[in-house]
Amino acid sequence: MSAAVLLLAVLLVPGDPATAASPVHVAEGVNLTPIATEAHPDQESQRPEEADAKAGEFKDGMLWRSHPEGIEVYAATSPAVLVPHDLVRAWADTGWENGPFGYPSGGHYSAGSDTRQPFTGGILGVRPDGTSYWLPATTELPDFTVSGAGWGHGVGMSQYGARAMAAGGSSATDILEYYYNPAEVTDSSTAAASDIRVQVLTSKTSEVVVSGGKMQVIDPTANQAYTAPAGSKLVLGRAGSQLAYELRTPDGFDVVPRDNNEDGVPDVDPAPEANKVTGKLIILWEGTRDWPAKNRATISVPGANEESSAPGVYRHGYLEAGLLDDRVNLVAALRLNDEYLYGLAEVPSSWPRAVLQAQAIAGRTYAMRKLNTVRDSCDCNVTDEVQDQKFTGWKKENEKSGYGARWKAAVEATIKRNDAGVPRSGKVVVYDGRLAETLYSSSTGGATRDSEDVWGGAARPYLRSRPDPWSLEASAKNPYDAWEQGTSQEEMAEVFGLENVMSVEFERGKDLSIVSATATSMSGRSKTLPGKEFRGKDSGVGARSAWITGIEPSVGPPVETTIKPGNFCTTTVKAGAGIARAVSAASDGEVICLQPGTPKPSSVVLKPRQTLVGGK
């Protein structure tokens, strides 16, 4: 056994009173608070002055003592830090306190299958095979790039996937029976000519303006119907518990007298009050089924389309105006099978006809499931926003360059009418004799998702995860077939509740969506979050979809440098020089290296913790 190995054994065999190691003293300002270490059972009673052969002192007064798992390093007034056996070897190979790493500044921890420990000059680590390495003391903390694919919840039909399928020759039925398998497409005469109630606006106040024809306002309280010319405006608000309204001509005169002044004459004192109604106003306009006329009027409602500064414009049906939770609530009532679907703005009208028809059928099926329930929250069957389906009314049907006509034709291709032109049936998606819940979203990252994985509840046989390569095909022209977003170090650390984050690993499920994400800090602490929490808008990084494909740091992890004692020489003995003299002149704990050609002595007396390296 070499002198170096023999000396290290002295420190690593605490049971032998003749050779065991001793506790350590810490330099002022060095934090030796243990992190995930086991305290020595005699720590409280064994003071430095009581140390036996199992204890000792470093060069600057720091103390050490043996421990069943290694040695403990401490100061007279500071807690002890355990350095495990394997890390004691690594520390010795770098010259103990004489080398570049100084003293331990924290407890050891696990980093994957490795064991690491911070020192004042860096981090020492030991691999499972016993080899050791070091890492720099300071490392740049990375920001992160989160990459993925897809947009939306991913349950049911992928709209961009359907586009690619249609481009490849699939029919509307092919598309729907793939995404909703084992559901089927069939004709349904149920509620073929029924109206659907669509909430188009809820606001403190509202306006309704008619164009291209007359408007009529039916007041149930006054039991009167008031007719106003083209360009007239209906102003709505609240007066106590009642709906208040003013109906004005294009010149600003009252259509409904509000005082003793003659209609069409400017009002004088006393100032007129708004008309008040208990219940709901009915608003009609020329050229609809409810008011057949040569003129084909439209009405516009500012603020009705959340995604546009332009007002919502409506051609079909009629409006109801009432109060809901002290706010003006506007609901359009129009025939589901055609008038409502004409205004469904879920896909661009320029897309292939098969995908337009598939969207019309899916939209009809979704809306028909809602017909029997008027929701208290909106006094409607559906809203006009994507929480249900995006409905923009006349704006969709009247798209320029023939696009509105293409969409309307796609809707008509899914309807059968009687001789009077009234719908008698429409194509729908059914499963086990009932309307399917035809959920859909923009695109996926390569597979659709099971409904219960997104919202919980019972599994739906037709809303199962299935491969969706079409969302990622070039013919889909999907702007979200690959996306990236940045997440700062501060944001990532906050998401995981760690002091910092060096890396994030993640797992994906059978539907290719993220199942979990595990972050590791610089100190080796790790935390795992469910995929939904990691990607969430409020709880996580706000990822665009569940299909995460990468979480890359802006800088890589610190490089591990394998420890070789010959790289940490504190004293070098040249060939022909006196080895004994060099050992005597060197301090305790130094690494003494023999240059090539220097014969290694058969015996040499080393000072405590010295290491002899090299020679022949």
Coordinates of C-alpha atoms in Angstrom, one line a residue:
M1 CA 0.0 0.0 0.0
S2 CA 1.4 3.4 -1.0
A3 CA 1.9 6.1 1.6
A4 CA -0.9 8.2 0.1
V5 CA -3.4 5.3 0.2
L6 CA -2.3 4.5 3.7
L7 CA -2.8 8.0 4.9
L8 CA -6.3 8.2 3.3
A9 CA -7.2 5.0 4.9
V10 CA -6.3 6.6 8.3
L11 CA -9.0 9.2 7.6
L12 CA -11.6 6.8 6.3
V13 CA -11.5 4.0 9.0
P14 CA -13.1 5.7 12.0
G15 CA -13.1 2.5 14.1
D16 CA -9.3 2.4 14.5
P17 CA -8.3 4.8 17.3
A18 CA -4.7 4.8 16.0
T19 CA -5.6 6.0 12.5
A20 CA -9.0 7.6 12.6
A21 CA -9.6 11.2 11.4
S22 CA -10.6 14.3 13.4
P23 CA -13.2 17.2 13.2
V24 CA -12.5 20.4 11.2
H25 CA -12.5 24.2 11.9
V26 CA -14.1 26.6 9.4
A27 CA -12.7 29.9 8.3
E28 CA -14.6 33.0 9.4
G29 CA -17.5 33.7 7.1
V30 CA -17.8 30.2 5.6
N31 CA -21.3 28.7 6.0
L32 CA -21.1 25.1 7.3
T33 CA -24.8 24.7 7.9
P34 CA -25.5 21.1 6.9
I35 CA -27.8 20.4 4.0
A36 CA -29.3 16.9 4.0
T37 CA -26.5 15.5 6.2
E38 CA -26.7 13.3 9.2
A39 CA -25.4 14.8 12.5
H40 CA -22.7 13.0 14.4
P41 CA -24.3 11.4 17.5
D42 CA -21.6 12.9 19.8
Q43 CA -21.7 16.4 18.1
E44 CA -23.1 18.1 21.1
S45 CA -20.8 16.7 23.7
Q46 CA -17.6 16.3 21.8
R47 CA -15.8 19.7 21.7
P48 CA -12.5 20.4 19.9
E49 CA -10.6 20.4 23.1
E50 CA -11.9 16.9 23.9
A51 CA -10.9 15.4 20.6
D52 CA -9.1 12.1 20.7
A53 CA -7.2 10.2 17.9
K54 CA -10.3 10.4 15.8
A55 CA -10.0 14.2 15.4
G56 CA -7.6 16.7 14.1
E57 CA -7.0 20.3 13.0
F58 CA -6.5 21.9 9.6
K59 CA -3.7 24.5 9.1
D60 CA -5.9 27.6 9.9
G61 CA -7.7 26.2 12.9
M62 CA -10.6 24.5 11.2
L63 CA -11.3 21.1 12.9
W64 CA -12.3 17.7 11.7
R65 CA -13.5 14.5 13.3
S66 CA -14.3 11.0 12.1
H67 CA -17.8 9.9 11.3
P68 CA -19.1 6.5 10.3
E69 CA -19.9 7.8 6.8
G70 CA -16.8 10.0 6.3
I71 CA -15.5 13.0 8.3
E72 CA -17.1 16.1 9.7
V73 CA -15.7 19.5 9.2
Y74 CA -16.6 22.3 11.7
A75 CA -15.5 25.3 13.6
A76 CA -15.6 25.8 17.3
T77 CA -18.8 27.8 17.1
S78 CA -20.3 26.4 13.9
P79 CA -22.3 23.3 13.1
A80 CA -20.5 20.4 11.5
V81 CA -20.7 19.4 7.8
L82 CA -20.4 15.8 6.8
V83 CA -18.1 15.0 3.9
P84 CA -18.9 11.4 2.8
H85 CA -16.0 8.9 2.2
D86 CA -16.0 9.1 -1.6
L87 CA -16.0 12.9 -1.5
V88 CA -13.2 12.8 1.2
R89 CA -11.1 11.0 -1.5
A90 CA -11.9 13.6 -4.1
W91 CA -11.1 16.4 -1.6
A92 CA -7.8 14.7 -0.7
D93 CA -6.9 14.4 -4.4
T94 CA -7.3 18.1 -4.9
G95 CA -5.1 19.1 -1.9
W96 CA -7.7 19.4 0.9
E97 CA -7.9 23.0 2.2
N98 CA -4.6 23.8 0.4
G99 CA -6.1 23.2 -3.0
P100 CA -8.4 25.4 -5.0
F101 CA -11.6 24.1 -3.4
G102 CA -11.0 25.1 0.2
Y103 CA -13.5 23.9 2.7
P104 CA -17.0 22.5 2.3
S105 CA -19.6 25.2 2.2
G106 CA -22.7 23.0 2.4
G107 CA -23.9 19.5 2.8
H108 CA -23.7 16.8 0.1
Y109 CA -26.7 16.0 -2.1
S110 CA -27.7 13.7 -4.9
A111 CA -27.6 14.9 -8.5
G112 CA -29.1 12.0 -10.5
S113 CA -27.0 9.0 -9.5
D114 CA -24.0 11.1 -8.5
T115 CA -23.2 12.6 -5.1
R116 CA -22.1 16.2 -5.0
Q117 CA -21.0 18.7 -2.4
P118 CA -20.3 22.5 -2.6
F119 CA -17.0 23.8 -1.5
T120 CA -15.8 27.4 -1.3
G121 CA -13.9 27.0 -4.6
G122 CA -16.4 24.8 -6.5
I123 CA -18.4 21.7 -6.4
L124 CA -16.9 18.2 -6.0
G125 CA -18.8 15.2 -7.3
V126 CA -18.5 11.4 -7.3
R127 CA -20.0 9.1 -9.9
P128 CA -21.4 5.6 -9.2
D129 CA -18.2 4.0 -10.5
G130 CA -16.2 5.9 -7.9
T131 CA -14.5 8.4 -10.2
S132 CA -14.6 12.0 -9.1
Y133 CA -14.9 15.4 -10.8
W134 CA -15.3 19.1 -10.1
L135 CA -17.6 21.8 -11.3
P136 CA -17.0 25.6 -11.3
A137 CA -18.3 27.4 -8.2
T138 CA -20.3 30.0 -10.2
T139 CA -22.4 29.0 -13.2
E140 CA -24.4 31.1 -15.6
L141 CA -28.1 30.5 -14.9
P142 CA -30.0 29.8 -18.2
D143 CA -33.2 31.1 -19.6
F144 CA -35.3 28.5 -21.5
T145 CA -36.9 28.0 -24.9
V146 CA -40.1 25.9 -24.7
S147 CA -41.0 24.4 -28.1
G148 CA -44.0 22.4 -29.1
A149 CA -46.7 21.9 -31.7
G150 CA -50.4 22.3 -32.0
W151 CA -53.0 24.8 -30.7
G152 CA -56.1 24.2 -28.6
H153 CA -57.4 21.4 -26.4
G154 CA -56.9 18.7 -29.0
V155 CA -60.1 16.7 -28.3
G156 CA -62.0 15.5 -31.3
M157 CA -61.5 17.0 -34.8
S158 CA -58.3 18.9 -35.6
Q159 CA -59.3 21.6 -38.0
Y160 CA -55.9 21.9 -39.6
G161 CA -55.7 18.1 -39.7
A162 CA -59.1 18.1 -41.5
R163 CA -57.7 20.6 -44.0
A164 CA -54.8 18.2 -44.8
M165 CA -57.2 15.2 -45.1
A166 CA -59.4 17.2 -47.4
A167 CA -56.4 18.2 -49.5
G168 CA -55.6 14.5 -49.8
G169 CA -59.0 13.6 -51.1
S170 CA -60.9 12.7 -48.0
S171 CA -64.6 13.6 -47.9
A172 CA -66.4 15.3 -45.0
T173 CA -67.7 12.0 -43.9
D174 CA -64.2 10.5 -44.0
I175 CA -62.9 13.3 -41.9
L176 CA -65.6 13.2 -39.2
E177 CA -65.7 9.4 -39.0
Y178 CA -62.0 9.3 -38.4
Y179 CA -61.8 11.9 -35.7
Y180 CA -65.0 10.8 -34.0
N181 CA -64.7 7.1 -34.6
P182 CA -66.8 5.0 -34.0
A183 CA -69.5 7.7 -34.4
E184 CA -71.1 8.0 -37.8
V185 CA -72.5 10.8 -40.0
T186 CA -76.2 10.6 -40.8
D187 CA -79.2 12.8 -41.7
S188 CA -81.4 14.0 -38.8
S189 CA -84.8 15.6 -39.1
T190 CA -84.9 16.5 -35.4
A191 CA -85.5 20.3 -34.9
A192 CA -84.8 20.8 -38.6
A193 CA -86.5 24.2 -38.6
S194 CA -86.0 25.2 -35.0
D195 CA -84.3 28.5 -33.8
I196 CA -81.3 28.6 -31.6
R197 CA -80.7 31.4 -29.1
V198 CA -77.2 33.0 -29.4
Q199 CA -75.9 35.6 -26.9
V200 CA -74.2 38.3 -28.9
L201 CA -73.5 40.9 -26.2
T202 CA -73.7 41.6 -22.5
S203 CA -72.8 45.2 -21.5
K204 CA -73.8 48.1 -19.3
T205 CA -75.2 49.9 -22.3
S206 CA -75.7 49.0 -25.9
E207 CA -76.8 50.3 -29.3
V208 CA -78.5 48.7 -32.2
V209 CA -78.4 50.4 -35.6
V210 CA -80.4 49.3 -38.7
S211 CA -79.2 49.6 -42.3
G212 CA -80.8 48.9 -45.7
G213 CA -84.3 48.9 -44.3
K214 CA -86.6 49.6 -41.4
M215 CA -86.4 48.4 -37.8
Q216 CA -89.3 47.6 -35.5
V217 CA -89.2 47.5 -31.7
I218 CA -91.9 45.7 -29.9
D219 CA -92.5 46.9 -26.3
P220 CA -94.4 44.4 -24.2
T221 CA -95.0 46.9 -21.4
A222 CA -96.6 49.5 -23.7
N223 CA -98.1 46.8 -25.8
Q224 CA -96.9 48.7 -28.8
A225 CA -94.7 48.1 -31.9
Y226 CA -92.6 51.1 -33.0
T227 CA -91.2 51.3 -36.5
A228 CA -88.1 53.4 -37.4
P229 CA -86.6 54.2 -40.8
A230 CA -83.2 53.0 -42.1
G231 CA -80.3 54.4 -40.2
S232 CA -82.3 54.6 -36.9
K233 CA -80.6 53.8 -33.6
L234 CA -81.9 52.0 -30.5
V235 CA -80.0 53.0 -27.3
L236 CA -80.3 50.5 -24.4
G237 CA -79.5 50.9 -20.8
R238 CA -80.8 50.3 -17.3
A239 CA -83.2 52.3 -15.1
G240 CA -83.4 50.7 -11.7
S241 CA -84.7 47.2 -12.3
Q242 CA -86.1 48.0 -15.7
L243 CA -84.6 48.0 -19.2
A244 CA -84.5 51.6 -20.5
Y245 CA -84.4 52.5 -24.2
E246 CA -84.5 55.4 -26.7
L247 CA -85.4 54.9 -30.3
R248 CA -84.1 57.7 -32.5
T249 CA -84.3 58.5 -36.2
P250 CA -81.1 59.2 -38.2
D251 CA -81.6 62.9 -37.4
G252 CA -81.7 62.2 -33.7
F253 CA -85.4 62.7 -33.1
D254 CA -87.5 60.3 -30.9
V255 CA -89.5 57.7 -32.7
V256 CA -91.2 56.9 -29.4
P257 CA -92.4 60.1 -27.8
R258 CA -90.9 60.5 -24.3
D259 CA -92.6 63.8 -23.3
N260 CA -95.3 66.3 -24.3
N261 CA -93.3 67.5 -27.3
E262 CA -94.4 66.7 -30.8
D263 CA -92.5 63.8 -32.4
G264 CA -89.8 65.1 -34.8
V265 CA -89.5 68.4 -32.9
P266 CA -86.4 69.1 -30.7
D267 CA -87.1 68.3 -27.0
V268 CA -87.4 71.2 -24.5
D269 CA -87.5 71.3 -20.7
P270 CA -88.4 69.3 -18.9
A271 CA -85.7 66.8 -20.2
P272 CA -87.3 63.6 -21.4
E273 CA -86.8 60.3 -19.7
A274 CA -85.9 57.1 -21.4
N275 CA -88.7 54.6 -22.1
K276 CA -88.8 51.8 -19.6
V277 CA -89.9 48.2 -20.1
T278 CA -90.5 45.3 -17.9
G279 CA -89.4 42.1 -19.7
K280 CA -87.7 42.0 -23.1
L281 CA -87.8 44.1 -26.2
I282 CA -88.2 42.3 -29.5
I283 CA -86.2 43.9 -32.3
L284 CA -87.1 43.0 -35.9
W285 CA -85.8 44.3 -39.3
E286 CA -87.0 44.1 -42.8
G287 CA -86.2 41.1 -45.1
T288 CA -86.2 38.4 -42.4
R289 CA -88.5 35.4 -42.0
D290 CA -90.3 37.4 -39.2
W291 CA -90.7 40.5 -41.4
P292 CA -90.8 39.5 -45.1
A293 CA -90.1 42.5 -47.2
K294 CA -88.4 43.6 -50.4
N295 CA -85.6 45.3 -48.4
R296 CA -83.0 43.1 -47.0
A297 CA -81.9 45.1 -43.9
T298 CA -79.1 44.3 -41.4
I299 CA -78.6 45.5 -37.9
S300 CA -75.2 46.2 -36.3
V301 CA -74.3 46.0 -32.6
P302 CA -71.0 47.8 -31.6
G303 CA -68.9 45.6 -29.2
A304 CA -70.7 42.4 -30.2
N305 CA -67.6 40.8 -31.7
E306 CA -64.9 40.5 -29.0
E307 CA -62.1 39.8 -31.5
S308 CA -62.8 42.9 -33.7
S309 CA -63.3 46.6 -33.2
A310 CA -65.9 46.4 -35.9
P311 CA -69.5 46.0 -34.7
G312 CA -71.3 42.7 -35.1
V313 CA -73.7 42.7 -38.1
Y314 CA -76.7 40.4 -38.4
R315 CA -79.0 39.6 -41.3
H316 CA -81.2 36.7 -40.1
G317 CA -83.6 36.2 -37.2
Y318 CA -84.5 38.7 -34.6
L319 CA -83.0 40.2 -31.4
E320 CA -84.2 40.1 -27.8
A321 CA -83.0 42.8 -25.4
G322 CA -83.4 42.4 -21.7
L323 CA -81.5 42.8 -18.4
L324 CA -79.3 40.1 -17.0
D325 CA -77.4 40.7 -13.7
D326 CA -78.2 44.5 -14.2
R327 CA -76.6 44.5 -17.6
V328 CA -78.1 44.8 -21.1
N329 CA -78.2 41.3 -22.6
L330 CA -78.7 40.9 -26.4
V331 CA -79.7 37.5 -27.7
A332 CA -80.2 36.6 -31.4
A333 CA -82.8 34.0 -32.3
L334 CA -82.3 32.4 -35.7
R335 CA -82.8 29.1 -37.4
L336 CA -80.0 26.7 -36.5
N337 CA -79.8 24.5 -39.5
D338 CA -79.0 27.3 -42.0
E339 CA -79.1 30.9 -40.6
Y340 CA -76.9 30.2 -37.6
L341 CA -74.5 28.0 -39.5
Y342 CA -74.1 30.7 -42.3
G343 CA -72.5 32.9 -39.6
L344 CA -70.3 30.2 -38.0
A345 CA -66.7 31.5 -38.4
E346 CA -64.6 28.6 -37.3
V347 CA -62.5 28.0 -40.4
P348 CA -61.5 30.1 -43.4
S349 CA -63.9 29.9 -46.3
S350 CA -61.0 29.4 -48.7
W351 CA -60.3 25.9 -47.4
P352 CA -61.2 22.8 -49.4
R353 CA -65.0 22.1 -49.6
A354 CA -64.7 18.8 -47.8
V355 CA -63.3 20.4 -44.6
L356 CA -65.9 23.3 -44.9
Q357 CA -68.7 20.7 -45.0
A358 CA -67.1 18.7 -42.1
Q359 CA -67.0 21.9 -40.0
A360 CA -70.6 22.7 -40.8
I361 CA -71.7 19.2 -39.8
A362 CA -69.6 19.3 -36.6
G363 CA -70.9 22.8 -35.8
R364 CA -74.5 21.8 -36.3
T365 CA -74.2 18.7 -34.1
Y366 CA -72.5 20.7 -31.4
A367 CA -75.3 23.4 -31.5
M368 CA -78.2 20.8 -31.6
R369 CA -77.0 19.3 -28.4
K370 CA -77.5 22.7 -26.8
L371 CA -81.0 23.3 -28.1
N372 CA -82.9 21.9 -25.1
T373 CA -81.1 24.0 -22.5
V374 CA -81.4 27.8 -22.0
R375 CA -78.5 28.7 -19.8
D376 CA -79.2 31.1 -16.9
S377 CA -75.8 32.7 -17.3
C378 CA -76.7 34.1 -20.8
D379 CA -80.4 33.4 -21.4
C380 CA -79.1 31.5 -24.4
N381 CA -78.4 28.1 -25.8
V382 CA -74.9 29.2 -26.9
T383 CA -72.7 32.3 -26.9
D384 CA -71.1 33.8 -30.0
E385 CA -67.5 33.2 -28.7
V386 CA -65.2 30.2 -28.8
Q387 CA -66.3 29.0 -25.4
D388 CA -69.0 27.5 -27.6
Q389 CA -68.5 28.3 -31.3
K390 CA -67.4 31.5 -33.0
F391 CA -70.4 33.2 -34.6
T392 CA -70.0 36.4 -36.6
G393 CA -73.3 36.5 -38.4
W394 CA -73.5 38.4 -41.7
K395 CA -69.8 39.2 -41.6
K396 CA -69.1 35.5 -42.4
E397 CA -71.9 35.0 -44.9
N398 CA -71.0 38.2 -46.7
E399 CA -67.3 37.7 -47.1
K400 CA -65.9 39.2 -50.3
S401 CA -64.3 37.6 -53.4
G402 CA -66.9 34.8 -53.2
Y403 CA -65.6 33.3 -50.0
G404 CA -68.9 33.9 -48.1
A405 CA -70.7 32.1 -51.0
R406 CA -68.3 29.2 -50.7
W407 CA -69.0 28.8 -47.0
K408 CA -72.8 29.1 -47.5
A409 CA -72.6 26.5 -50.3
A410 CA -70.8 24.1 -47.9
V411 CA -73.6 24.6 -45.4
E412 CA -76.2 24.0 -48.0
A413 CA -74.5 20.8 -49.1
T414 CA -75.3 19.3 -45.7
I415 CA -79.1 20.3 -45.7
K416 CA -82.2 18.8 -47.3
R417 CA -85.2 21.2 -47.8
N418 CA -88.8 20.7 -48.5
D419 CA -90.7 22.3 -51.4
A420 CA -91.1 25.5 -49.4
G421 CA -87.4 25.8 -48.9
V422 CA -87.6 25.0 -45.2
P423 CA -84.9 22.6 -43.9
R424 CA -86.3 19.2 -43.3
S425 CA -83.0 17.5 -42.3
G426 CA -79.3 18.2 -41.8
K427 CA -76.2 16.0 -41.5
V428 CA -75.0 15.3 -38.0
V429 CA -72.6 13.0 -36.1
V430 CA -74.3 10.4 -34.0
Y431 CA -73.1 7.6 -31.6
D432 CA -75.4 4.9 -30.3
G433 CA -78.4 6.8 -31.7
R434 CA -77.6 10.1 -30.0
L435 CA -75.9 13.3 -31.1
A436 CA -72.1 13.1 -30.5
E437 CA -70.4 15.9 -28.6
T438 CA -68.4 17.1 -31.6
L439 CA -65.7 19.0 -29.9
Y440 CA -62.9 20.3 -32.1
S441 CA -59.8 22.6 -31.9
S442 CA -57.3 24.2 -34.2
S443 CA -54.6 21.5 -34.4
T444 CA -52.6 18.9 -32.4
G445 CA -49.0 18.0 -32.0
G446 CA -49.4 14.6 -33.8
A447 CA -52.3 13.0 -31.8
T448 CA -55.7 14.0 -30.5
R449 CA -56.4 13.6 -26.8
D450 CA -58.9 11.6 -24.6
S451 CA -61.6 13.9 -23.4
E452 CA -61.3 12.8 -19.7
D453 CA -57.6 13.7 -19.7
V454 CA -58.5 17.3 -20.6
W455 CA -61.6 17.9 -18.6
G456 CA -62.2 14.8 -16.5
G457 CA -65.5 13.1 -16.3
A458 CA -66.5 9.9 -18.0
A459 CA -64.7 8.7 -21.1
R460 CA -66.5 9.2 -24.4
P461 CA -66.0 6.3 -26.8
Y462 CA -65.8 8.7 -29.8
L463 CA -63.5 11.3 -28.1
R464 CA -60.4 9.0 -27.8
S465 CA -56.8 9.8 -28.6
R466 CA -55.9 8.8 -32.1
P467 CA -52.9 9.6 -34.4
D468 CA -53.2 12.9 -36.1
P469 CA -50.2 13.2 -38.5
W470 CA -52.3 15.5 -40.7
S471 CA -52.0 18.4 -38.3
L472 CA -48.3 18.4 -39.0
E473 CA -48.3 17.8 -42.8
A474 CA -47.3 20.5 -45.2
S475 CA -50.7 20.5 -46.9
A476 CA -52.3 21.5 -43.6
K477 CA -50.4 24.8 -43.8
N478 CA -50.6 24.9 -40.0
P479 CA -48.9 27.9 -38.5
Y480 CA -48.6 26.0 -35.3
D481 CA -47.0 22.8 -36.6
A482 CA -44.0 24.0 -34.6
W483 CA -43.7 26.9 -32.2
E484 CA -41.3 28.3 -29.7
Q485 CA -41.6 30.6 -26.7
G486 CA -39.1 32.0 -24.3
T487 CA -39.2 31.5 -20.5
S488 CA -36.8 33.5 -18.3
Q489 CA -34.8 32.0 -15.5
E490 CA -36.9 33.9 -13.0
E491 CA -40.1 32.7 -14.4
M492 CA -39.0 29.0 -14.6
A493 CA -37.7 29.1 -11.0
E494 CA -41.0 30.6 -9.8
V495 CA -43.0 27.9 -11.7
F496 CA -41.2 25.2 -9.9
G497 CA -40.7 27.0 -6.6
L498 CA -36.9 26.4 -6.7
E499 CA -34.1 28.9 -6.0
N500 CA -32.9 28.4 -9.6
V501 CA -33.3 26.0 -12.5
M502 CA -30.5 24.5 -14.5
S503 CA -32.4 21.9 -16.5
V504 CA -35.9 20.7 -17.1
E505 CA -36.7 17.1 -18.2
F506 CA -40.2 16.1 -19.3
E507 CA -42.2 13.0 -20.1
R508 CA -44.9 12.6 -22.8
G509 CA -47.9 10.3 -22.8
K510 CA -49.4 8.1 -25.5
D511 CA -51.1 11.2 -27.0
L512 CA -47.7 12.9 -27.2
S513 CA -48.8 15.6 -24.7
I514 CA -46.6 16.5 -21.7
V515 CA -47.3 14.3 -18.6
S516 CA -44.8 15.8 -16.2
A517 CA -41.9 18.1 -16.0
T518 CA -38.9 17.8 -13.6
A519 CA -36.6 20.7 -12.9
T520 CA -33.2 20.5 -11.2
S521 CA -31.5 23.4 -9.5
M522 CA -27.8 24.2 -9.4
S523 CA -27.6 22.6 -5.9
G524 CA -29.2 19.4 -7.2
R525 CA -32.7 20.0 -5.7
S526 CA -35.4 18.7 -8.1
K527 CA -39.2 19.1 -8.3
T528 CA -41.7 17.5 -10.5
L529 CA -44.9 19.1 -11.7
P530 CA -47.9 17.5 -13.6
G531 CA -47.8 18.5 -17.2
K532 CA -51.0 20.5 -17.0
E533 CA -49.7 22.6 -14.2
F534 CA -46.3 23.2 -15.9
R535 CA -47.8 24.4 -19.1
G536 CA -50.8 26.3 -17.5
K537 CA -51.3 30.0 -18.2
D538 CA -51.6 30.9 -14.5
S539 CA -49.7 28.1 -12.8
G540 CA -47.0 27.5 -15.4
V541 CA -45.1 28.8 -18.4
G542 CA -48.3 29.5 -20.5
A543 CA -47.4 27.0 -23.2
R544 CA -49.5 27.3 -26.4
S545 CA -50.6 23.7 -26.2
A546 CA -50.1 20.4 -24.4
W547 CA -47.7 19.0 -27.0
I548 CA -44.3 20.1 -25.7
T549 CA -41.4 18.9 -27.8
G550 CA -38.5 20.5 -26.1
I551 CA -37.4 22.6 -23.0
E552 CA -33.9 23.8 -23.8
P553 CA -31.7 26.0 -21.6
S554 CA -29.9 28.9 -23.1
V555 CA -26.6 27.6 -21.7
G556 CA -25.7 24.0 -21.1
P557 CA -25.0 22.5 -17.7
P558 CA -21.5 23.1 -16.2
V559 CA -18.8 20.7 -17.6
E560 CA -17.6 18.0 -15.3
T561 CA -13.8 17.8 -15.1
T562 CA -12.5 14.5 -13.9
I563 CA -10.2 14.9 -10.9
K564 CA -6.6 13.6 -11.3
P565 CA -4.4 14.2 -8.3
G566 CA -1.5 15.1 -10.6
N567 CA -3.5 18.1 -11.8
F568 CA -3.6 19.5 -8.2
C569 CA 0.0 19.5 -7.2
T570 CA 0.8 21.9 -4.3
T571 CA 4.4 20.8 -4.2
T572 CA 6.4 19.3 -7.1
V573 CA 9.6 17.3 -6.6
K574 CA 12.0 17.5 -9.5
A575 CA 14.1 14.5 -10.5
G576 CA 17.1 14.0 -8.2
A577 CA 15.6 16.2 -5.5
G578 CA 15.2 15.0 -1.9
I579 CA 11.7 13.6 -1.5
A580 CA 11.9 13.5 2.3
R581 CA 13.0 17.1 2.4
A582 CA 10.1 18.1 0.1
V583 CA 7.6 16.2 2.3
S584 CA 9.0 17.8 5.4
A585 CA 8.7 21.3 3.9
A586 CA 5.2 20.8 2.7
S587 CA 2.2 21.5 4.9
D588 CA -0.3 19.0 6.1
G589 CA -2.8 18.0 3.4
E590 CA -0.7 19.0 0.4
V591 CA -0.5 17.0 -2.8
I592 CA 3.2 16.3 -3.5
C593 CA 3.9 15.3 -7.1
L594 CA 7.0 13.5 -8.3
Q595 CA 8.2 14.5 -11.7
P596 CA 8.8 11.8 -14.3
G597 CA 12.0 10.0 -13.7
T598 CA 11.9 10.5 -9.9
P599 CA 12.1 7.2 -8.2
K600 CA 9.3 6.6 -5.7
P601 CA 10.8 5.7 -2.3
S602 CA 10.0 2.4 -0.7
S603 CA 9.1 4.2 2.5
V604 CA 8.5 7.8 3.4
V605 CA 6.9 9.5 6.4
L606 CA 4.1 11.8 5.2
K607 CA 2.6 14.4 7.3
P608 CA -1.1 14.2 8.1
R609 CA -3.4 14.2 5.0
Q610 CA -0.5 14.6 2.6
T611 CA -0.8 12.8 -0.8
L612 CA 2.2 11.5 -2.8
V613 CA 1.6 11.3 -6.6
G614 CA 3.8 10.1 -9.5
G615 CA 7.3 8.6 -9.6
K616 CA 8.4 5.3 -11.1

